[in-house]
PDB file of C-alpha atoms in Angstrom:
ATOM      1  CA  MET A   1     117.013 125.488  64.909  1.00 96.00           C
ATOM      2  CA  LYS A   2     115.730 126.960  61.650  1.00 98.00           C
ATOM      3  CA  ALA A   3     117.374 126.044  58.342  1.00 98.00           C
ATOM      4  CA  LEU A   4     116.907 128.018  55.148  1.00 98.00           C
ATOM      5  CA  ILE A   5     117.240 126.032  51.900  1.00 98.00           C
ATOM      6  CA  VAL A   6     117.904 128.295  48.922  1.00 98.00           C
ATOM      7  CA  GLY A   7     117.076 126.405  45.731  1.00 98.00           C
ATOM      8  CA  LEU A   8     114.451 123.674  45.902  1.00 97.00           C
ATOM      9  CA  GLY A   9     115.582 121.505  43.004  1.00 94.00           C
ATOM     10  CA  SER A  10     116.922 117.971  43.361  1.00 91.00           C
ATOM     11  CA  MET A  11     119.845 118.932  45.589  1.00 94.00           C
ATOM     12  CA  GLY A  12     117.795 121.288  47.741  1.00 97.00           C
ATOM     13  CA  LYS A  13     115.225 118.571  48.384  1.00 96.00           C
ATOM     14  CA  ARG A  14     118.029 116.094  49.144  1.00 95.00           C
ATOM     15  CA  ARG A  15     119.471 118.505  51.719  1.00 97.00           C
ATOM     16  CA  ILE A  16     116.010 118.871  53.314  1.00 97.00           C
ATOM     17  CA  ARG A  17     115.545 115.104  53.539  1.00 95.00           C
ATOM     18  CA  LEU A  18     118.998 114.469  54.984  1.00 96.00           C
ATOM     19  CA  LEU A  19     118.817 117.405  57.379  1.00 96.00           C
ATOM     20  CA  LYS A  20     115.536 116.131  58.823  1.00 96.00           C
ATOM     21  CA  GLY A  21     117.205 112.726  59.172  1.00 94.00           C
ATOM     22  CA  ILE A  22     119.988 114.307  61.237  1.00 96.00           C
ATOM     23  CA  ASP A  23     117.573 116.223  63.467  1.00 96.00           C
ATOM     24  CA  ALA A  24     113.824 115.946  62.912  1.00 96.00           C
ATOM     25  CA  SER A  25     113.234 119.015  65.081  1.00 97.00           C
ATOM     26  CA  ILE A  26     114.971 121.375  62.622  1.00 97.00           C
ATOM     27  CA  GLN A  27     112.451 123.730  61.023  1.00 98.00           C
ATOM     28  CA  ILE A  28     112.811 124.060  57.248  1.00 98.00           C
ATOM     29  CA  ILE A  29     112.310 127.289  55.328  1.00 98.00           C
ATOM     30  CA  GLY A  30     112.500 127.072  51.532  1.00 98.00           C
ATOM     31  CA  VAL A  31     113.291 129.702  48.920  1.00 98.00           C
ATOM     32  CA  ASP A  32     112.888 129.339  45.176  1.00 97.00           C
ATOM     33  CA  MET A  33     111.693 131.549  42.346  1.00 96.00           C
ATOM     34  CA  SER A  34     109.783 128.596  40.862  1.00 95.00           C
ATOM     35  CA  GLU A  35     106.190 128.414  42.087  1.00 96.00           C
ATOM     36  CA  GLU A  36     106.082 124.707  41.193  1.00 96.00           C
ATOM     37  CA  ARG A  37     109.121 123.903  43.363  1.00 96.00           C
ATOM     38  CA  ARG A  38     107.792 126.009  46.226  1.00 97.00           C
ATOM     39  CA  GLU A  39     104.491 124.138  46.063  1.00 97.00           C
ATOM     40  CA  GLU A  40     106.263 120.752  46.184  1.00 96.00           C
ATOM     41  CA  VAL A  41     108.117 121.731  49.348  1.00 97.00           C
ATOM     42  CA  ALA A  42     105.077 123.406  50.885  1.00 97.00           C
ATOM     43  CA  GLN A  43     103.221 120.109  50.500  1.00 97.00           C
ATOM     44  CA  MET A  44     105.927 118.522  52.654  1.00 95.00           C
ATOM     45  CA  GLY A  45     104.813 120.854  55.454  1.00 96.00           C
ATOM     46  CA  HIS A  46     107.548 123.499  55.178  1.00 97.00           C
ATOM     47  CA  LYS A  47     107.311 127.284  54.875  1.00 97.00           C
ATOM     48  CA  VAL A  48     108.335 128.604  51.461  1.00 98.00           C
ATOM     49  CA  PHE A  49     109.177 132.021  50.042  1.00 98.00           C
ATOM     50  CA  SER A  50     110.139 133.500  46.693  1.00 97.00           C
ATOM     51  CA  SER A  51     112.987 135.660  48.052  1.00 97.00           C
ATOM     52  CA  ILE A  52     115.746 135.529  50.646  1.00 98.00           C
ATOM     53  CA  ASP A  53     114.645 138.911  52.017  1.00 97.00           C
ATOM     54  CA  ASP A  54     111.219 137.502  52.890  1.00 97.00           C
ATOM     55  CA  ALA A  55     112.646 134.253  54.265  1.00 98.00           C
ATOM     56  CA  ALA A  56     115.163 136.147  56.412  1.00 97.00           C
ATOM     57  CA  LYS A  57     112.250 137.555  58.438  1.00 97.00           C
ATOM     58  CA  GLU A  58     111.859 134.013  59.835  1.00 97.00           C
ATOM     59  CA  ASN A  59     115.319 134.437  61.460  1.00 98.00           C
ATOM     60  CA  PRO A  60     116.978 131.246  60.177  1.00 98.00           C
ATOM     61  CA  ASP A  61     120.094 130.085  62.019  1.00 98.00           C
ATOM     62  CA  ILE A  62     121.698 128.349  59.036  1.00 98.00           C
ATOM     63  CA  ALA A  63     121.320 128.239  55.266  1.00 98.00           C
ATOM     64  CA  PHE A  64     122.123 125.815  52.460  1.00 98.00           C
ATOM     65  CA  VAL A  65     122.730 127.268  49.000  1.00 98.00           C
ATOM     66  CA  CYS A  66     121.600 124.648  46.471  1.00 98.00           C
ATOM     67  CA  THR A  67     121.328 126.702  43.290  1.00 97.00           C
ATOM     68  CA  ALA A  68     123.458 126.828  40.134  1.00 95.00           C
ATOM     69  CA  PRO A  69     127.110 127.839  40.852  1.00 97.00           C
ATOM     70  CA  LEU A  70     127.060 131.177  39.023  1.00 97.00           C
ATOM     71  CA  SER A  71     124.304 132.400  41.358  1.00 97.00           C
ATOM     72  CA  HIS A  72     126.186 131.566  44.570  1.00 98.00           C
ATOM     73  CA  HIS A  73     128.099 134.813  45.010  1.00 98.00           C
ATOM     74  CA  ALA A  74     125.025 137.049  45.095  1.00 98.00           C
ATOM     75  CA  ILE A  75     123.062 134.620  47.281  1.00 98.00           C
ATOM     76  CA  LEU A  76     125.876 134.173  49.799  1.00 98.00           C
ATOM     77  CA  LYS A  77     126.417 137.935  49.944  1.00 98.00           C
ATOM     78  CA  SER A  78     122.756 138.368  50.833  1.00 98.00           C
ATOM     79  CA  LEU A  79     122.816 135.595  53.454  1.00 98.00           C
ATOM     80  CA  LEU A  80     125.986 136.912  55.077  1.00 98.00           C
ATOM     81  CA  SER A  81     124.497 140.413  55.224  1.00 98.00           C
ATOM     82  CA  TYR A  82     121.806 138.855  57.454  1.00 98.00           C
ATOM     83  CA  LYS A  83     124.545 137.076  59.459  1.00 98.00           C
ATOM     84  CA  ILE A  84     123.191 133.636  58.560  1.00 98.00           C
ATOM     85  CA  ASN A  85     125.710 130.780  58.841  1.00 98.00           C
ATOM     86  CA  SER A  86     125.907 129.477  55.282  1.00 98.00           C
ATOM     87  CA  PHE A  87     126.710 126.176  53.579  1.00 98.00           C
ATOM     88  CA  THR A  88     127.163 126.245  49.816  1.00 98.00           C
ATOM     89  CA  GLU A  89     127.392 123.568  47.158  1.00 98.00           C
ATOM     90  CA  LEU A  90     130.415 123.629  44.819  1.00 97.00           C
ATOM     91  CA  ASN A  91     131.046 127.051  43.305  1.00 97.00           C
ATOM     92  CA  LEU A  92     133.369 126.011  40.405  1.00 97.00           C
ATOM     93  CA  VAL A  93     134.311 129.679  39.954  1.00 97.00           C
ATOM     94  CA  ASN A  94     135.851 132.060  42.490  1.00 97.00           C
ATOM     95  CA  ASP A  95     133.488 134.986  41.897  1.00 96.00           C
ATOM     96  CA  GLY A  96     133.575 137.316  44.905  1.00 97.00           C
ATOM     97  CA  TYR A  97     135.572 134.964  47.151  1.00 98.00           C
ATOM     98  CA  GLU A  98     137.623 137.704  48.829  1.00 97.00           C
ATOM     99  CA  GLU A  99     134.501 139.761  49.505  1.00 98.00           C
ATOM    100  CA  LEU A 100     132.597 136.801  50.931  1.00 98.00           C
ATOM    101  CA  MET A 101     135.445 135.691  53.191  1.00 98.00           C
ATOM    102  CA  ALA A 102     135.807 139.247  54.485  1.00 98.00           C
ATOM    103  CA  MET A 103     132.060 139.511  55.181  1.00 98.00           C
ATOM    104  CA  ALA A 104     132.017 136.195  57.040  1.00 98.00           C
ATOM    105  CA  LYS A 105     134.936 137.279  59.191  1.00 97.00           C
ATOM    106  CA  GLU A 106     133.490 140.720  59.891  1.00 97.00           C
ATOM    107  CA  ASN A 107     130.075 139.290  60.829  1.00 96.00           C
ATOM    108  CA  ASN A 108     131.530 136.330  62.763  1.00 97.00           C
ATOM    109  CA  THR A 109     129.494 134.040  60.495  1.00 98.00           C
ATOM    110  CA  VAL A 110     130.364 130.551  59.241  1.00 98.00           C
ATOM    111  CA  LEU A 111     131.006 130.299  55.490  1.00 98.00           C
ATOM    112  CA  PHE A 112     131.179 126.580  54.689  1.00 98.00           C
ATOM    113  CA  LEU A 113     131.978 125.017  51.311  1.00 98.00           C
ATOM    114  CA  SER A 114     130.859 121.532  50.307  1.00 98.00           C
ATOM    115  CA  SER A 115     133.475 118.997  49.200  1.00 97.00           C
ATOM    116  CA  THR A 116     131.616 115.731  49.591  1.00 96.00           C
ATOM    117  CA  MET A 117     134.379 113.377  48.452  1.00 96.00           C
ATOM    118  CA  LEU A 118     136.468 114.344  51.489  1.00 97.00           C
ATOM    119  CA  TYR A 119     133.802 112.613  53.613  1.00 96.00           C
ATOM    120  CA  ARG A 120     133.756 109.333  51.666  1.00 94.00           C
ATOM    121  CA  GLY A 121     134.938 106.308  53.648  1.00 94.00           C
ATOM    122  CA  GLU A 122     136.812 104.939  50.627  1.00 95.00           C
ATOM    123  CA  ILE A 123     138.626 108.226  50.051  1.00 96.00           C
ATOM    124  CA  ASN A 124     139.689 108.454  53.684  1.00 96.00           C
ATOM    125  CA  PHE A 125     141.051 104.908  53.508  1.00 96.00           C
ATOM    126  CA  ILE A 126     143.030 105.767  50.364  1.00 97.00           C
ATOM    127  CA  MET A 127     144.361 108.947  51.997  1.00 97.00           C
ATOM    128  CA  ASP A 128     145.495 107.024  55.080  1.00 97.00           C
ATOM    129  CA  GLU A 129     147.181 104.300  53.001  1.00 97.00           C
ATOM    130  CA  VAL A 130     149.091 106.817  50.881  1.00 97.00           C
ATOM    131  CA  LYS A 131     150.237 108.787  53.921  1.00 95.00           C
ATOM    132  CA  LYS A 132     151.310 105.621  55.791  1.00 96.00           C
ATOM    133  CA  PHE A 133     153.232 104.453  52.727  1.00 96.00           C
ATOM    134  CA  ASN A 134     155.248 107.677  52.970  1.00 88.00           C
ATOM    135  CA  LYS A 135     156.837 107.284  49.533  1.00 90.00           C
ATOM    136  CA  PRO A 136     155.843 108.685  46.145  1.00 89.00           C
ATOM    137  CA  VAL A 137     153.173 106.757  44.258  1.00 97.00           C
ATOM    138  CA  SER A 138     151.493 106.965  40.876  1.00 98.00           C
ATOM    139  CA  TYR A 139     147.794 107.007  40.114  1.00 98.00           C
ATOM    140  CA  ILE A 140     145.574 106.499  37.100  1.00 98.00           C
ATOM    141  CA  TYR A 141     142.038 107.822  37.463  1.00 98.00           C
ATOM    142  CA  HIS A 142     139.148 107.832  34.978  1.00 98.00           C
ATOM    143  CA  ILE A 143     135.892 109.588  35.810  1.00 98.00           C
ATOM    144  CA  GLY A 144     133.256 109.498  33.095  1.00 97.00           C
ATOM    145  CA  GLN A 145     129.541 110.254  32.948  1.00 95.00           C
ATOM    146  CA  TYR A 146     127.079 110.870  30.120  1.00 96.00           C
ATOM    147  CA  LEU A 147     125.973 114.499  30.351  1.00 95.00           C
ATOM    148  CA  PRO A 148     122.259 113.979  29.428  1.00 93.00           C
ATOM    149  CA  ASP A 149     121.960 111.384  32.215  1.00 92.00           C
ATOM    150  CA  TRP A 150     122.958 113.770  35.020  1.00 88.00           C
ATOM    151  CA  HIS A 151     119.442 115.190  35.259  1.00 84.00           C
ATOM    152  CA  PRO A 152     117.378 112.963  32.967  1.00 85.00           C
ATOM    153  CA  TRP A 153     114.235 114.917  33.896  1.00 84.00           C
ATOM    154  CA  GLU A 154     115.551 118.075  32.145  1.00 84.00           C
ATOM    155  CA  SER A 155     117.733 119.066  29.209  1.00 88.00           C
ATOM    156  CA  TYR A 156     121.427 119.455  29.980  1.00 86.00           C
ATOM    157  CA  LYS A 157     121.164 122.829  28.203  1.00 86.00           C
ATOM    158  CA  ASN A 158     118.942 124.038  31.068  1.00 85.00           C
ATOM    159  CA  PHE A 159     121.303 122.734  33.764  1.00 86.00           C
ATOM    160  CA  PHE A 160     124.509 124.481  34.874  1.00 92.00           C
ATOM    161  CA  VAL A 161     126.713 121.667  33.492  1.00 91.00           C
ATOM    162  CA  GLY A 162     125.739 122.865  30.017  1.00 89.00           C
ATOM    163  CA  ASN A 163     127.222 126.323  30.711  1.00 92.00           C
ATOM    164  CA  LYS A 164     130.793 126.833  29.494  1.00 94.00           C
ATOM    165  CA  ARG A 165     131.997 128.393  32.784  1.00 95.00           C
ATOM    166  CA  THR A 166     130.528 125.602  34.914  1.00 96.00           C
ATOM    167  CA  ASN A 167     130.571 122.798  32.359  1.00 96.00           C
ATOM    168  CA  GLY A 168     130.227 119.089  33.083  1.00 95.00           C
ATOM    169  CA  CYS A 169     133.944 118.313  32.968  1.00 97.00           C
ATOM    170  CA  ARG A 170     134.691 121.274  35.241  1.00 97.00           C
ATOM    171  CA  GLU A 171     132.070 119.985  37.676  1.00 96.00           C
ATOM    172  CA  ILE A 172     133.924 116.660  37.814  1.00 97.00           C
ATOM    173  CA  PHE A 173     137.257 118.423  38.383  1.00 98.00           C
ATOM    174  CA  GLY A 174     135.603 120.479  41.134  1.00 98.00           C
ATOM    175  CA  ILE A 175     134.444 117.293  42.845  1.00 97.00           C
ATOM    176  CA  GLU A 176     137.686 115.337  42.490  1.00 98.00           C
ATOM    177  CA  MET A 177     140.556 117.844  42.751  1.00 98.00           C
ATOM    178  CA  PRO A 178     140.116 118.751  46.456  1.00 98.00           C
ATOM    179  CA  TRP A 179     140.671 115.165  47.624  1.00 98.00           C
ATOM    180  CA  LEU A 180     143.413 114.502  45.055  1.00 98.00           C
ATOM    181  CA  ILE A 181     145.300 117.563  46.308  1.00 98.00           C
ATOM    182  CA  GLU A 182     144.666 116.633  49.952  1.00 98.00           C
ATOM    183  CA  THR A 183     145.913 113.079  49.351  1.00 97.00           C
ATOM    184  CA  PHE A 184     148.834 113.582  46.967  1.00 97.00           C
ATOM    185  CA  GLY A 185     149.901 117.171  47.683  1.00 97.00           C
ATOM    186  CA  LYS A 186     149.915 120.517  45.929  1.00 97.00           C
ATOM    187  CA  VAL A 187     150.397 120.548  42.174  1.00 98.00           C
ATOM    188  CA  GLU A 188     153.805 121.322  40.695  1.00 98.00           C
ATOM    189  CA  SER A 189     152.841 121.082  37.027  1.00 98.00           C
ATOM    190  CA  VAL A 190     149.957 120.152  34.754  1.00 98.00           C
ATOM    191  CA  PHE A 191     149.814 119.029  31.153  1.00 98.00           C
ATOM    192  CA  SER A 192     146.340 118.827  29.661  1.00 98.00           C
ATOM    193  CA  THR A 193     144.744 118.030  26.316  1.00 98.00           C
ATOM    194  CA  ALA A 194     141.046 118.266  25.545  1.00 98.00           C
ATOM    195  CA  ASP A 195     138.694 117.765  22.610  1.00 98.00           C
ATOM    196  CA  ASN A 196     135.233 116.512  21.693  1.00 97.00           C
ATOM    197  CA  LEU A 197     134.296 112.890  21.145  1.00 97.00           C
ATOM    198  CA  SER A 198     130.500 113.126  21.143  1.00 96.00           C
ATOM    199  CA  ASP A 199     127.722 114.853  19.216  1.00 96.00           C
ATOM    200  CA  LEU A 200     126.576 116.702  22.334  1.00 95.00           C
ATOM    201  CA  ASP A 201     125.530 120.290  21.614  1.00 94.00           C
ATOM    202  CA  VAL A 202     128.104 121.960  23.883  1.00 94.00           C
ATOM    203  CA  ASP A 203     130.659 124.761  23.460  1.00 95.00           C
ATOM    204  CA  PHE A 204     133.266 123.131  25.723  1.00 96.00           C
ATOM    205  CA  PRO A 205     135.420 119.964  25.488  1.00 97.00           C
ATOM    206  CA  ASP A 206     133.674 116.753  26.469  1.00 97.00           C
ATOM    207  CA  ARG A 207     136.895 114.911  27.406  1.00 98.00           C
ATOM    208  CA  PHE A 208     140.199 115.810  29.086  1.00 98.00           C
ATOM    209  CA  PHE A 209     143.438 113.886  29.455  1.00 98.00           C
ATOM    210  CA  VAL A 210     145.594 115.374  32.220  1.00 98.00           C
ATOM    211  CA  THR A 211     149.045 114.513  33.534  1.00 98.00           C
ATOM    212  CA  ILE A 212     149.690 115.941  36.998  1.00 98.00           C
ATOM    213  CA  THR A 213     152.982 116.158  38.875  1.00 98.00           C
ATOM    214  CA  HIS A 214     152.559 116.890  42.578  1.00 98.00           C
ATOM    215  CA  GLU A 215     155.146 118.646  44.752  1.00 97.00           C
ATOM    216  CA  SER A 216     155.371 115.431  46.791  1.00 95.00           C
ATOM    217  CA  GLY A 217     156.798 113.561  43.796  1.00 95.00           C
ATOM    218  CA  VAL A 218     153.515 111.784  43.047  1.00 97.00           C
ATOM    219  CA  LYS A 219     152.546 111.632  39.390  1.00 98.00           C
ATOM    220  CA  GLY A 220     149.051 110.927  38.135  1.00 98.00           C
ATOM    221  CA  VAL A 221     147.038 110.564  34.970  1.00 98.00           C
ATOM    222  CA  LEU A 222     143.508 111.920  35.125  1.00 98.00           C
ATOM    223  CA  CYS A 223     140.914 111.191  32.419  1.00 98.00           C
ATOM    224  CA  VAL A 224     137.644 113.102  32.685  1.00 98.00           C
ATOM    225  CA  ASP A 225     134.712 112.995  30.281  1.00 98.00           C
ATOM    226  CA  VAL A 226     130.973 113.519  29.921  1.00 97.00           C
ATOM    227  CA  VAL A 227     130.645 110.884  27.186  1.00 97.00           C
ATOM    228  CA  CYS A 228     130.636 107.490  28.989  1.00 96.00           C
ATOM    229  CA  PRO A 229     127.245 105.738  28.648  1.00 95.00           C
ATOM    230  CA  LYS A 230     127.754 104.202  32.099  1.00 94.00           C
ATOM    231  CA  ALA A 231     128.931 106.468  34.913  1.00 93.00           C
ATOM    232  CA  VAL A 232     132.377 105.273  35.997  1.00 95.00           C
ATOM    233  CA  ARG A 233     135.082 106.011  38.532  1.00 96.00           C
ATOM    234  CA  ASN A 234     138.095 103.773  38.069  1.00 98.00           C
ATOM    235  CA  LEU A 235     141.145 104.487  40.221  1.00 98.00           C
ATOM    236  CA  GLU A 236     144.443 102.716  40.699  1.00 98.00           C
ATOM    237  CA  VAL A 237     147.072 103.969  43.138  1.00 98.00           C
ATOM    238  CA  TYR A 238     150.363 102.102  43.137  1.00 98.00           C
ATOM    239  CA  GLY A 239     153.899 102.160  44.471  1.00 97.00           C
ATOM    240  CA  GLU A 240     156.592  99.516  44.920  1.00 95.00           C
ATOM    241  CA  SER A 241     154.656  97.682  47.660  1.00 95.00           C
ATOM    242  CA  LEU A 242     151.280  99.427  47.578  1.00 98.00           C
ATOM    243  CA  HIS A 243     148.443  98.839  45.119  1.00 98.00           C
ATOM    244  CA  LEU A 244     144.893 100.132  45.646  1.00 98.00           C
ATOM    245  CA  PHE A 245     141.873  99.740  43.367  1.00 98.00           C
ATOM    246  CA  TRP A 246     138.561 101.620  43.524  1.00 98.00           C
ATOM    247  CA  GLU A 247     135.598 101.591  41.176  1.00 96.00           C
ATOM    248  CA  GLY A 248     133.723 104.461  42.778  1.00 92.00           C
ATOM    249  CA  ASN A 249     131.367 102.743  45.206  1.00 89.00           C
ATOM    250  CA  PRO A 250     131.647 101.158  48.685  1.00 88.00           C
ATOM    251  CA  LYS A 251     131.475  97.625  47.240  1.00 90.00           C
ATOM    252  CA  ALA A 252     134.483  98.115  44.981  1.00 94.00           C
ATOM    253  CA  LEU A 253     137.509  99.142  47.077  1.00 97.00           C
ATOM    254  CA  TYR A 254     140.414  96.703  47.066  1.00 98.00           C
ATOM    255  CA  LYS A 255     143.965  96.492  48.348  1.00 97.00           C
ATOM    256  CA  PHE A 256     146.521  94.117  46.866  1.00 98.00           C
ATOM    257  CA  ASN A 257     147.996  91.685  49.400  1.00 97.00           C
ATOM    258  CA  ASN A 258     151.710  91.332  48.631  1.00 95.00           C
ATOM    259  CA  GLU A 259     151.909  87.976  50.422  1.00 95.00           C
ATOM    260  CA  THR A 260     148.895  86.197  48.929  1.00 96.00           C
ATOM    261  CA  LYS A 261     149.165  88.036  45.586  1.00 96.00           C
ATOM    262  CA  GLU A 262     145.415  88.615  45.689  1.00 97.00           C
ATOM    263  CA  LYS A 263     143.168  91.699  45.702  1.00 97.00           C
ATOM    264  CA  GLU A 264     141.329  91.934  49.028  1.00 97.00           C
ATOM    265  CA  PHE A 265     138.056  93.788  49.533  1.00 96.00           C
ATOM    266  CA  VAL A 266     138.178  96.715  51.965  1.00 95.00           C
ATOM    267  CA  ASN A 267     134.925  97.559  53.743  1.00 93.00           C
ATOM    268  CA  THR A 268     134.808 101.151  54.962  1.00 91.00           C
ATOM    269  CA  TYR A 269     131.089 101.259  55.822  1.00 76.00           C
ATOM    270  CA  THR A 270     128.965  99.241  58.223  1.00 61.00           C
ATOM    271  CA  THR A 271     125.980 100.435  56.176  1.00 46.00           C
ATOM    272  CA  PHE A 272     125.546 102.966  53.418  1.00 46.00           C
ATOM    273  CA  GLU A 273     122.608 104.787  51.860  1.00 49.00           C
ATOM    274  CA  HIS A 274     122.068 105.152  48.111  1.00 39.00           C
ATOM    275  CA  ASP A 275     119.392 107.041  46.153  1.00 44.00           C
ATOM    276  CA  ASN A 276     118.373 104.860  43.195  1.00 44.00           C
ATOM    277  CA  ARG A 277     117.780 107.906  40.994  1.00 44.00           C
ATOM    278  CA  TYR A 278     121.549 108.394  40.828  1.00 43.00           C
ATOM    279  CA  SER A 279     124.619 106.373  39.814  1.00 44.00           C
ATOM    280  CA  ASP A 280     125.863 103.726  42.254  1.00 43.00           C
ATOM    281  CA  ASN A 281     128.898 105.910  43.035  1.00 46.00           C
ATOM    282  CA  ILE A 282     126.672 108.475  44.770  1.00 53.00           C
ATOM    283  CA  VAL A 283     126.622 107.560  48.475  1.00 67.00           C
ATOM    284  CA  GLU A 284     124.315 109.458  50.830  1.00 86.00           C
ATOM    285  CA  ASN A 285     126.487 108.913  53.936  1.00 89.00           C
ATOM    286  CA  ALA A 286     129.063 111.433  52.755  1.00 93.00           C
ATOM    287  CA  TYR A 287     126.400 114.125  52.289  1.00 95.00           C
ATOM    288  CA  VAL A 288     125.145 113.505  55.815  1.00 95.00           C
ATOM    289  CA  ASP A 289     128.660 113.608  57.267  1.00 95.00           C
ATOM    290  CA  GLU A 290     129.538 116.942  55.664  1.00 97.00           C
ATOM    291  CA  MET A 291     126.228 118.445  56.793  1.00 97.00           C
ATOM    292  CA  GLN A 292     126.984 117.249  60.325  1.00 97.00           C
ATOM    293  CA  ASN A 293     130.444 118.796  60.039  1.00 98.00           C
ATOM    294  CA  PHE A 294     128.801 122.117  59.093  1.00 98.00           C
ATOM    295  CA  LEU A 295     126.406 121.940  62.039  1.00 98.00           C
ATOM    296  CA  ASN A 296     129.306 121.211  64.395  1.00 98.00           C
ATOM    297  CA  VAL A 297     131.358 124.071  62.952  1.00 98.00           C
ATOM    298  CA  VAL A 298     128.417 126.380  63.661  1.00 98.00           C
ATOM    299  CA  LYS A 299     128.337 125.021  67.230  1.00 97.00           C
ATOM    300  CA  GLY A 300     132.084 125.601  67.525  1.00 97.00           C
ATOM    301  CA  THR A 301     132.963 121.953  68.216  1.00 98.00           C
ATOM    302  CA  GLU A 302     134.689 121.079  64.899  1.00 98.00           C
ATOM    303  CA  GLN A 303     136.793 122.561  62.129  1.00 98.00           C
ATOM    304  CA  PRO A 304     135.643 122.336  58.501  1.00 98.00           C
ATOM    305  CA  LYS A 305     137.354 119.790  56.249  1.00 97.00           C
ATOM    306  CA  TYR A 306     137.347 122.248  53.349  1.00 98.00           C
ATOM    307  CA  SER A 307     137.247 126.032  52.936  1.00 98.00           C
ATOM    308  CA  PHE A 308     137.028 128.936  50.515  1.00 98.00           C
ATOM    309  CA  GLU A 309     140.756 129.534  51.076  1.00 97.00           C
ATOM    310  CA  LYS A 310     141.566 125.980  49.947  1.00 98.00           C
ATOM    311  CA  ASP A 311     139.134 126.277  47.060  1.00 98.00           C
ATOM    312  CA  LEU A 312     140.947 129.325  45.712  1.00 98.00           C
ATOM    313  CA  TYR A 313     143.951 127.069  45.170  1.00 98.00           C
ATOM    314  CA  THR A 314     141.840 124.221  43.766  1.00 98.00           C
ATOM    315  CA  ILE A 315     140.176 126.544  41.253  1.00 98.00           C
ATOM    316  CA  SER A 316     143.596 127.853  40.165  1.00 98.00           C
ATOM    317  CA  VAL A 317     144.588 124.253  39.330  1.00 98.00           C
ATOM    318  CA  MET A 318     141.300 123.667  37.494  1.00 98.00           C
ATOM    319  CA  ASN A 319     141.918 126.827  35.474  1.00 98.00           C
ATOM    320  CA  LYS A 320     145.346 125.538  34.456  1.00 97.00           C
ATOM    321  CA  ILE A 321     143.778 122.260  33.341  1.00 98.00           C
ATOM    322  CA  GLU A 322     141.226 124.119  31.210  1.00 97.00           C
ATOM    323  CA  GLY A 323     143.771 126.652  29.946  1.00 95.00           C
ATOM    324  CA  ILE A 324     141.988 129.609  31.585  1.00 93.00           C
ATOM    325  CA  GLU A 325     144.244 132.567  32.367  1.00 75.00           C
TER     326      GLU A 325
END
């Protein structure tokens, strides 16, 4: 199998590393406009090109789009025109969705959208507990990260999270909303306030406070920011006899025992992989699992956990949160 990686930055190189871990026999083809990035990947022993048109001559079976979100539409359109089964990182905007879905259907080609949190062991445990409880719950969830720390090797102004349309807070909403909707149900109403707490040179709010009412009767409070010096995920989910706690990593998931009146650790991984360049809430296992899901969808043995159709709804909720018409 040949895999085309479009975008050879940090995420593109992560996808290469993890893909070779899944199947060392997969041949990697890289595409990037940056000569420096192409050279880095060429030194790993992989073929590299400066354009998709040139790379397509290698007849790749699958592709991973690992570029900035606003470039995804044009790249996916090109890949689908070559009938290459395509995996894309978060889009954050719905540019060209209808066109891309139609092309994928017409060409009988897989169009797969990343939603890594849906593959987290902790998230799946929380989902199962909420569904077993079968009564409305409440949740309080704070996700905070300091924007300059996301890619410390480059300025946030040169990274898509510094762009107003794909800003850092929107990136967090794009990561979190799919699993929140999957777990607690579609959104009935949203009330959101936003402002700026920091001196960051951005033209978008750096913090949001959101109250969400789900159609299921669940109500939640969501706090999102790009100001916190330490990256945090702090979640509490509670009902009359259910109380869950999660601090964003596999070592910090707890369920309250109603009999002992104690918090008990819940282990959802036998082992887990972590890249020390990133926050401790970034777990490699979930990336591997969603890539395996993509490969199995291409083989026809599995269904995708997420889709462009679902993301259309998610983006509509994100737009309401940000006040975008």
